[in-house]
CSV table of C-alpha atoms (C1' of nucleotides) in Angstrom, one decimal:
chain,number,residue,atom,x,y,z
A,1,MET,CA,-11.4,2.6,23.6
A,2,GLU,CA,-9.0,-0.3,22.8
A,3,ASP,CA,-7.8,-1.0,19.3
A,4,GLU,CA,-6.0,-3.8,17.5
A,5,VAL,CA,-2.6,-2.3,18.3
A,6,ASP,CA,-3.3,-2.5,22.0
A,7,ARG,CA,-4.0,-6.2,21.6
A,8,LEU,CA,-0.9,-6.6,19.5
A,9,VAL,CA,1.3,-4.8,22.0
A,10,ALA,CA,-0.1,-6.8,24.9
A,11,ALA,CA,0.6,-10.0,23.0
A,12,TRP,CA,4.2,-9.1,22.4
A,13,ARG,CA,4.6,-8.2,26.1
A,14,ARG,CA,3.4,-11.6,27.0
A,15,GLU,CA,5.5,-13.5,24.4
A,16,ARG,CA,8.6,-11.4,24.4
A,17,PRO,CA,8.8,-9.6,27.8
A,18,ASP,CA,12.5,-9.1,27.2
A,19,LEU,CA,11.8,-6.6,24.3
A,20,ASP,CA,10.8,-3.0,24.5
A,21,VAL,CA,7.9,-2.8,21.9
A,22,GLU,CA,7.0,0.8,22.7
A,23,PRO,CA,7.7,2.0,19.1
A,24,LEU,CA,4.9,-0.1,17.8
A,25,GLU,CA,2.4,2.0,19.8
A,26,VAL,CA,3.0,4.8,17.3
A,27,LEU,CA,4.2,3.2,14.1
A,28,SER,CA,1.9,0.2,13.9
A,29,ARG,CA,-1.0,2.6,14.4
A,30,VAL,CA,0.3,4.7,11.5
A,31,SER,CA,0.5,1.7,9.2
A,32,ARG,CA,-2.9,0.3,10.1
A,33,LEU,CA,-4.6,3.6,10.0
A,34,ALA,CA,-3.2,4.2,6.5
A,35,ARG,CA,-4.5,0.9,5.4
A,36,HIS,CA,-8.0,1.7,6.6
A,37,LEU,CA,-7.8,5.1,5.0
A,38,ASP,CA,-6.9,3.5,1.7
A,39,ARG,CA,-10.0,1.4,1.8
A,40,ALA,CA,-12.2,4.4,2.8
A,41,ARG,CA,-10.7,6.5,0.0
A,42,ARG,CA,-11.3,3.8,-2.6
A,43,THR,CA,-15.0,3.8,-1.6
A,44,ALA,CA,-15.2,7.6,-1.5
A,45,PHE,CA,-13.7,8.0,-5.0
A,46,ALA,CA,-15.8,5.3,-6.5
A,47,GLU,CA,-18.7,7.7,-6.2
A,48,HIS,CA,-16.9,9.9,-8.7
A,49,GLY,CA,-15.7,7.1,-10.9
A,50,LEU,CA,-12.0,7.5,-9.9
A,51,GLU,CA,-9.4,5.2,-8.5
A,52,PRO,CA,-7.1,6.4,-5.7
A,53,TRP,CA,-4.2,6.4,-8.0
A,54,GLU,CA,-6.1,8.6,-10.5
A,55,PHE,CA,-7.0,11.0,-7.8
A,56,ASP,CA,-3.3,11.3,-6.7
A,57,VAL,CA,-2.1,12.2,-10.2
A,58,LEU,CA,-5.0,14.5,-11.2
A,59,THR,CA,-4.9,16.5,-7.9
A,60,ALA,CA,-1.1,16.9,-8.1
A,61,LEU,CA,-1.7,18.6,-11.5
A,62,ARG,CA,-4.6,20.6,-10.2
A,63,ARG,CA,-2.6,21.9,-7.3
A,64,ALA,CA,0.1,23.1,-9.6
A,65,GLY,CA,-2.2,25.8,-10.8
A,66,SER,CA,-2.9,27.0,-14.3
A,67,PRO,CA,-1.9,25.7,-16.8
A,68,TYR,CA,-2.1,22.6,-14.7
A,69,GLN,CA,1.0,20.8,-16.0
A,70,LEU,CA,3.9,19.0,-14.5
A,71,SER,CA,6.7,16.8,-15.7
A,72,PRO,CA,6.5,13.0,-15.0
A,73,GLY,CA,9.5,13.5,-12.7
A,74,GLN,CA,7.7,16.1,-10.6
A,75,LEU,CA,4.8,13.8,-10.4
A,76,LEU,CA,7.0,11.0,-9.1
A,77,THR,CA,8.3,13.0,-6.1
A,78,GLN,CA,4.8,14.0,-5.1
A,79,THR,CA,3.2,10.6,-5.4
A,80,LEU,CA,6.0,8.4,-4.1
A,81,VAL,CA,5.9,5.9,-7.0
A,82,THR,CA,8.5,4.7,-9.5
A,83,SER,CA,8.9,6.0,-13.0
A,84,GLY,CA,7.6,2.8,-14.6
A,85,THR,CA,4.4,3.2,-12.5
A,86,MET,CA,4.0,6.8,-13.5
A,87,THR,CA,4.4,6.1,-17.2
A,88,ASN,CA,1.7,3.5,-16.9
A,89,ARG,CA,-0.6,5.9,-15.0
A,90,ILE,CA,-0.2,8.7,-17.5
A,91,ASP,CA,-0.9,6.3,-20.3
A,92,ARG,CA,-4.2,5.2,-18.8
A,93,LEU,CA,-5.2,8.7,-17.8
A,94,THR,CA,-4.5,9.8,-21.3
A,95,GLY,CA,-6.7,7.0,-22.6
A,96,LYS,CA,-9.5,8.3,-20.4
A,97,GLY,CA,-9.1,11.8,-21.7
A,98,LEU,CA,-8.2,13.2,-18.3
A,99,VAL,CA,-4.7,14.3,-19.1
A,100,LYS,CA,-2.6,14.8,-22.2
A,101,ARG,CA,1.1,14.6,-22.9
A,102,LEU,CA,2.9,17.6,-24.5
A,103,PRO,CA,6.6,17.9,-25.5
A,104,ASP,CA,8.6,20.0,-23.1
A,105,PRO,CA,9.8,23.0,-25.2
A,106,ASP,CA,12.9,23.5,-23.1
A,107,ASP,CA,14.2,19.9,-22.9
A,108,ARG,CA,13.6,17.4,-25.7
A,109,ARG,CA,14.1,14.5,-23.3
A,110,GLY,CA,11.2,15.7,-21.3
A,111,VAL,CA,7.4,15.7,-21.4
A,112,LEU,CA,4.8,17.8,-19.8
A,113,VAL,CA,1.6,16.2,-18.5
A,114,ARG,CA,-1.4,18.6,-18.6
A,115,LEU,CA,-4.8,18.3,-17.1
A,116,THR,CA,-7.7,18.4,-19.5
A,117,GLY,CA,-10.9,20.4,-18.7
A,118,ASP,CA,-12.6,17.1,-17.9
A,119,GLY,CA,-9.7,16.0,-15.7
A,120,ARG,CA,-9.8,19.2,-13.8
A,121,ASP,CA,-13.5,18.9,-13.1
A,122,ARG,CA,-13.2,15.4,-11.9
A,123,ALA,CA,-10.3,16.3,-9.6
A,124,ASP,CA,-12.3,19.2,-8.0
A,125,GLN,CA,-15.4,17.0,-7.4
A,126,ALA,CA,-13.4,14.1,-5.9
A,127,LEU,CA,-11.5,16.4,-3.6
A,128,ALA,CA,-14.7,17.9,-2.2
A,129,GLY,CA,-16.0,14.4,-1.6
A,130,LEU,CA,-12.8,13.3,0.0
A,131,LEU,CA,-12.7,16.2,2.4
A,132,ALA,CA,-16.3,15.5,3.5
A,133,HIS,CA,-15.4,11.9,4.3
A,134,GLU,CA,-12.2,12.8,6.1
A,135,ARG,CA,-14.0,15.4,8.2
A,136,GLU,CA,-16.2,12.6,9.5
A,137,LEU,CA,-13.3,10.5,10.5
A,138,LEU,CA,-11.7,13.3,12.3
A,139,ALA,CA,-14.8,14.1,14.2
A,140,GLN,CA,-13.3,11.9,16.9
A,141,LEU,CA,-10.9,14.7,17.7
A,142,THR,CA,-11.3,18.2,18.8
A,143,SER,CA,-9.8,20.9,16.6
A,144,GLY,CA,-7.0,21.3,19.1
A,145,GLN,CA,-6.2,17.6,19.1
A,146,GLN,CA,-6.1,17.7,15.3
A,147,GLY,CA,-3.5,20.4,15.4
A,148,GLU,CA,-1.4,18.5,17.9
A,149,LEU,CA,-1.6,15.4,15.9
A,150,ALA,CA,-0.6,17.2,12.7
A,151,ALA,CA,2.4,18.8,14.4
A,152,LEU,CA,3.6,15.5,15.9
A,153,LEU,CA,3.3,13.7,12.5
A,154,ARG,CA,5.2,16.5,10.8
A,155,LEU,CA,8.1,15.9,13.1
A,156,LEU,CA,8.2,12.3,11.9
A,157,VAL,CA,7.6,12.9,8.2
A,158,ALA,CA,9.9,15.9,7.7
A,159,PRO,CA,13.2,13.9,7.7
A,160,PHE,CA,11.9,11.7,4.9
A,161,ASP,CA,10.6,14.6,2.9
A,162,ASN,CA,13.7,16.8,3.3
A,163,ILE,CA,16.6,14.4,3.2
A,164,PRO,CA,16.5,12.7,-0.1
A,165,GLY,CA,15.3,9.1,0.5
B,1,MET,CA,10.7,22.0,9.8
B,2,GLU,CA,8.4,22.0,6.8
B,3,ASP,CA,7.3,18.9,5.0
B,4,GLU,CA,5.6,17.9,1.7
B,5,VAL,CA,2.2,18.2,3.3
B,6,ASP,CA,2.8,21.8,4.3
B,7,ARG,CA,3.5,22.5,0.6
B,8,LEU,CA,0.5,20.5,-0.5
B,9,VAL,CA,-1.8,22.4,1.9
B,10,ALA,CA,-0.4,25.7,0.9
B,11,ALA,CA,-1.0,24.9,-2.8
B,12,TRP,CA,-4.6,24.0,-2.1
B,13,ARG,CA,-5.2,27.2,-0.2
B,14,ARG,CA,-3.9,29.1,-3.2
B,15,GLU,CA,-5.8,27.1,-5.8
B,16,ARG,CA,-9.0,26.5,-3.8
B,17,PRO,CA,-9.4,29.2,-1.2
B,18,ASP,CA,-13.1,28.3,-1.0
B,19,LEU,CA,-12.3,24.9,0.6
B,20,ASP,CA,-11.4,24.0,4.1
B,21,VAL,CA,-8.5,21.6,3.6
B,22,GLU,CA,-7.6,21.2,7.3
B,23,PRO,CA,-8.3,17.4,7.3
B,24,LEU,CA,-5.4,16.9,5.0
B,25,GLU,CA,-3.0,18.2,7.7
B,26,VAL,CA,-3.6,15.0,9.6
B,27,LEU,CA,-4.6,12.4,7.1
B,28,SER,CA,-2.3,13.1,4.2
B,29,ARG,CA,0.6,13.0,6.7
B,30,VAL,CA,-0.6,9.6,7.9
B,31,SER,CA,-0.7,8.2,4.3
B,32,ARG,CA,2.6,9.7,3.4
B,33,LEU,CA,4.3,8.6,6.6
B,34,ALA,CA,3.0,5.1,6.1
B,35,ARG,CA,4.4,5.0,2.6
B,36,HIS,CA,7.8,6.0,3.8
B,37,LEU,CA,7.6,3.5,6.6
B,38,ASP,CA,6.8,0.7,4.1
B,39,ARG,CA,10.0,1.5,2.2
B,40,ALA,CA,12.0,1.6,5.4
B,41,ARG,CA,10.6,-1.7,6.6
B,42,ARG,CA,11.4,-3.3,3.3
B,43,THR,CA,15.0,-2.3,3.7
B,44,ALA,CA,15.2,-3.4,7.3
B,45,PHE,CA,13.7,-6.8,6.6
B,46,ALA,CA,16.0,-7.4,3.6
B,47,GLU,CA,18.8,-7.8,6.1
B,48,HIS,CA,17.0,-10.8,7.4
B,49,GLY,CA,15.9,-12.2,4.1
B,50,LEU,CA,12.2,-11.4,4.6
B,51,GLU,CA,9.6,-9.4,2.7
B,52,PRO,CA,7.2,-7.2,4.7
B,53,TRP,CA,4.3,-9.4,4.0
B,54,GLU,CA,6.2,-12.4,5.3
B,55,PHE,CA,7.0,-10.6,8.4
B,56,ASP,CA,3.4,-9.7,8.9
B,57,VAL,CA,2.2,-13.3,8.8
B,58,LEU,CA,5.1,-14.8,10.7
B,59,THR,CA,4.8,-12.4,13.6
B,60,ALA,CA,1.0,-12.8,13.8
B,61,LEU,CA,1.7,-16.4,14.4
B,62,ARG,CA,4.5,-15.7,16.8
B,63,ARG,CA,2.4,-13.4,18.9
B,64,ALA,CA,-0.3,-16.1,19.2
B,65,GLY,CA,2.0,-17.9,21.6
B,66,SER,CA,2.8,-21.6,21.7
B,67,PRO,CA,1.9,-23.7,19.7
B,68,TYR,CA,2.1,-20.7,17.3
B,69,GLN,CA,-0.9,-21.4,15.1
B,70,LEU,CA,-3.9,-19.5,13.8
B,71,SER,CA,-6.6,-20.1,11.2
B,72,PRO,CA,-6.3,-18.2,7.8
B,73,GLY,CA,-9.4,-16.3,8.9
B,74,GLN,CA,-7.7,-15.0,12.1
B,75,LEU,CA,-4.7,-14.1,10.0
B,76,LEU,CA,-6.9,-12.0,7.7
B,77,THR,CA,-8.3,-9.8,10.4
B,78,GLN,CA,-4.8,-9.1,11.8
B,79,THR,CA,-3.2,-8.3,8.5
B,80,LEU,CA,-6.0,-6.5,6.7
B,81,VAL,CA,-5.7,-8.5,3.4
B,82,THR,CA,-8.3,-10.5,1.5
B,83,SER,CA,-8.7,-14.3,1.7
B,84,GLY,CA,-7.2,-14.8,-1.8
B,85,THR,CA,-4.1,-12.9,-0.8
B,86,MET,CA,-3.7,-14.9,2.4
B,87,THR,CA,-4.1,-18.3,0.6
B,88,ASN,CA,-1.3,-17.2,-1.7
B,89,ARG,CA,0.9,-16.0,1.2
B,90,ILE,CA,0.5,-19.2,3.1
B,91,ASP,CA,1.3,-21.2,0.0
B,92,ARG,CA,4.6,-19.3,-0.5
B,93,LEU,CA,5.6,-19.4,3.2
B,94,THR,CA,4.9,-23.2,3.2
B,95,GLY,CA,7.2,-23.5,0.2
B,96,LYS,CA,9.9,-21.7,2.1
B,97,GLY,CA,9.4,-24.0,5.1
B,98,LEU,CA,8.5,-21.2,7.5
B,99,VAL,CA,4.9,-22.4,8.2
B,100,LYS,CA,2.9,-25.5,7.6
B,101,ARG,CA,-0.8,-26.2,7.1
B,102,LEU,CA,-2.6,-28.6,9.5
B,103,PRO,CA,-6.2,-29.7,9.3
B,104,ASP,CA,-8.4,-28.1,12.0
B,105,PRO,CA,-9.5,-31.1,14.2
B,106,ASP,CA,-12.7,-29.3,15.2
B,107,ASP,CA,-13.9,-28.0,11.8
B,108,ARG,CA,-13.3,-29.9,8.6
B,109,ARG,CA,-13.7,-26.7,6.5
B,110,GLY,CA,-10.9,-25.2,8.4
B,111,VAL,CA,-7.1,-25.2,8.4
B,112,LEU,CA,-4.5,-24.2,11.0
B,113,VAL,CA,-1.4,-22.5,10.0
B,114,ARG,CA,1.5,-23.3,12.3
B,115,LEU,CA,5.0,-21.6,12.5
B,116,THR,CA,7.9,-24.0,12.0
B,117,GLY,CA,11.0,-23.6,14.2
B,118,ASP,CA,12.8,-21.9,11.4
B,119,GLY,CA,9.9,-19.5,10.9
B,120,ARG,CA,9.8,-18.6,14.6
B,121,ASP,CA,13.6,-17.8,14.6
B,122,ARG,CA,13.2,-15.6,11.6
B,123,ALA,CA,10.3,-13.8,13.1
B,124,ASP,CA,12.2,-13.1,16.3
B,125,GLN,CA,15.2,-11.8,14.5
B,126,ALA,CA,13.3,-9.6,12.2
B,127,LEU,CA,11.3,-8.1,15.0
B,128,ALA,CA,14.4,-7.1,16.9
B,129,GLY,CA,15.7,-5.5,13.8
B,130,LEU,CA,12.5,-3.6,13.1
B,131,LEU,CA,12.3,-2.2,16.6
B,132,ALA,CA,15.8,-0.9,16.4
B,133,HIS,CA,15.0,0.9,13.1
B,134,GLU,CA,11.8,2.3,14.5
B,135,ARG,CA,13.4,3.6,17.6
B,136,GLU,CA,15.7,5.7,15.4
B,137,LEU,CA,12.8,7.2,13.6
B,138,LEU,CA,11.1,8.0,16.8
B,139,ALA,CA,14.1,9.7,18.2
B,140,GLN,CA,12.6,12.9,16.8
B,141,LEU,CA,10.0,12.8,19.6
B,142,THR,CA,10.3,12.8,23.4
B,143,SER,CA,8.9,9.9,25.2
B,144,GLY,CA,5.9,12.1,26.3
B,145,GLN,CA,5.2,13.1,22.7
B,146,GLN,CA,5.3,9.5,21.6
B,147,GLY,CA,2.6,8.7,24.2
B,148,GLU,CA,0.5,11.6,23.1
B,149,LEU,CA,0.8,10.6,19.4
B,150,ALA,CA,-0.1,7.0,20.2
B,151,ALA,CA,-3.2,8.1,22.1
B,152,LEU,CA,-4.4,10.4,19.4
B,153,LEU,CA,-3.9,7.8,16.7
B,154,ARG,CA,-5.8,5.3,18.8
B,155,LEU,CA,-8.8,7.6,18.8
B,156,LEU,CA,-8.8,7.5,15.0
B,157,VAL,CA,-8.1,3.8,14.5
B,158,ALA,CA,-10.4,2.4,17.2
B,159,PRO,CA,-13.6,2.9,15.2
B,160,PHE,CA,-12.2,0.9,12.3
B,161,ASP,CA,-11.0,-1.9,14.5
B,162,ASN,CA,-14.1,-2.2,16.6
B,163,ILE,CA,-17.0,-1.6,14.3
B,164,PRO,CA,-16.7,-4.3,11.6
B,165,GLY,CA,-15.6,-2.6,8.4
C,1,DT,C1',-33.9,-35.7,9.4
C,2,DT,C1',-33.8,-32.5,6.0
C,3,DT,C1',-32.9,-28.3,4.2
C,4,DG,C1',-31.2,-23.6,3.6
C,5,DG,C1',-28.3,-20.1,5.0
C,6,DA,C1',-23.9,-19.1,7.0
C,7,DT,C1',-19.0,-19.9,7.2
C,8,DA,C1',-14.0,-21.1,5.9
C,9,DT,C1',-10.9,-21.6,2.5
C,10,DC,C1',-9.3,-21.8,-2.2
C,11,DT,C1',-9.4,-20.6,-7.3
C,12,DT,C1',-9.2,-17.6,-11.1
C,13,DG,C1',-8.5,-13.6,-14.0
C,14,DA,C1',-7.5,-8.8,-14.1
C,15,DT,C1',-4.8,-5.2,-12.6
C,16,DG,C1',-1.3,-2.0,-10.5
C,17,DT,C1',3.3,-1.8,-9.0
C,18,DC,C1',8.1,-2.4,-8.9
C,19,DG,C1',13.0,-2.8,-10.5
C,20,DA,C1',16.2,-3.1,-14.0
C,21,DG,C1',17.6,-1.9,-18.2
C,22,DA,C1',17.1,0.8,-22.8
C,23,DT,C1',16.9,5.1,-25.3
C,24,DA,C1',17.4,9.8,-26.2
C,25,DC,C1',19.0,14.0,-24.9
C,26,DT,C1',21.7,17.4,-22.0
C,27,DT,C1',25.6,19.3,-19.5
C,28,DG,C1',30.1,20.2,-18.1
C,29,DC,C1',34.9,19.2,-18.4
C,30,DG,C1',39.1,19.1,-20.9
D,1,DC,C1',34.5,21.1,-30.1
D,2,DG,C1',34.1,16.2,-28.4
D,3,DC,C1',33.2,13.0,-25.0
D,4,DA,C1',31.8,11.1,-20.6
D,5,DA,C1',28.6,11.3,-17.1
D,6,DG,C1',24.2,12.6,-15.8
D,7,DT,C1',19.2,13.0,-16.5
D,8,DA,C1',14.3,12.1,-18.2
D,9,DT,C1',11.3,9.0,-19.7
D,10,DC,C1',9.8,4.7,-21.3
D,11,DT,C1',9.8,-0.7,-21.9
D,12,DC,C1',9.4,-5.1,-20.1
D,13,DG,C1',8.9,-9.1,-17.2
D,14,DA,C1',7.9,-10.7,-12.5
D,15,DC,C1',5.0,-10.4,-8.8
D,16,DA,C1',1.5,-9.4,-5.0
D,17,DT,C1',-3.0,-8.0,-4.5
D,18,DC,C1',-7.9,-7.9,-5.1
D,19,DA,C1',-12.8,-9.1,-6.2
D,20,DA,C1',-15.9,-12.5,-7.3
D,21,DG,C1',-17.1,-16.9,-7.5
D,22,DA,C1',-16.5,-22.1,-6.4
D,23,DT,C1',-16.4,-25.8,-3.1
D,24,DA,C1',-16.9,-28.0,1.1
D,25,DT,C1',-18.6,-28.0,5.6
D,26,DC,C1',-21.3,-26.5,9.6
D,27,DC,C1',-25.5,-25.4,12.1
D,28,DA,C1',-30.1,-24.4,13.4
D,29,DA,C1',-34.9,-24.5,12.5
D,30,DA,C1',-38.8,-26.9,10.6
DNA sequence: TTTGGATATCTTGATGTCGAGATACTTGCG
DNA sequence: CGCAAGTATCTCGACATCAAGATATCCAAA
């Protein structure tokens, strides 16, 4: 089946036949798919009363394992946002009673953000909901194709994740 | 090479061994890669004095071919933003002299947004720059792998692009 | 011809994000 | 020890986005 990117690439070939627009076949699809996924995630989380950004923070803490705490700095690297954004997120999650701030006993500049019981429950529920939705989207692909796709994407992401940038 | 998603998946398998988190192998990579790409694009466009959102609008018009004009509604579907956002974007691009608004001769509710000569030049320059950057990122993959990746991504994006949603 | 629903765009107010700078504390070098 | 550079977090102002609603126009059926 054809998609928007097929149309986009065809248009460039018509308008700029001098250019090689092959890279768009991959990267424009990544960007557009991510945008669609964001919207779908927003809908999925709404069923659990969470915003996507709340999910990102809560699940990062949940994944850390008991006692479910990380520093704001660790949260930054996992969620790819700036420090000002993270401060704001922690403030709002604290207001909702989903996390709380504790002083870091080893570094008085630092803070530890810890999941509350309520926060942990919400994270677990939302994760289950998200996985159900994502499984539907991926039903287009065989299990083997999913593996291929994951492996190819890993090759592209790894440089960003390993070389500081 | 390992990436952040490998670590993320491993953490979930440790914390929630009851869940099948396989979907994250694909979709979390898509989201994270898109986020990295956004940052890289921002840097690439800065060399040409453009923001990513400006590039998106200008190139949509450029691709339309002479006389380089589209309605705001057509721009919406190509850029995946809301109508309020597009109005705002057109306002600002008009202020910079890169596009101008014309009344639609066939529909008095409507408007046509047309690229100026300056806007067209900027779009062409920025596109060349973007393709150069993207080619570097894709150097991780053989030409055959790029084709596979594009085909698999198309399977996932097509439902969004073809069924209205 | 009239009327009601659909369509195209714009307006408005709230919100989340970013970037730059401020503050407080830590670390390592001399 | 004392100081400079580095680090962790927070503050603040600007800005882009969104959702919902307002306005103007089109179109088709009665």
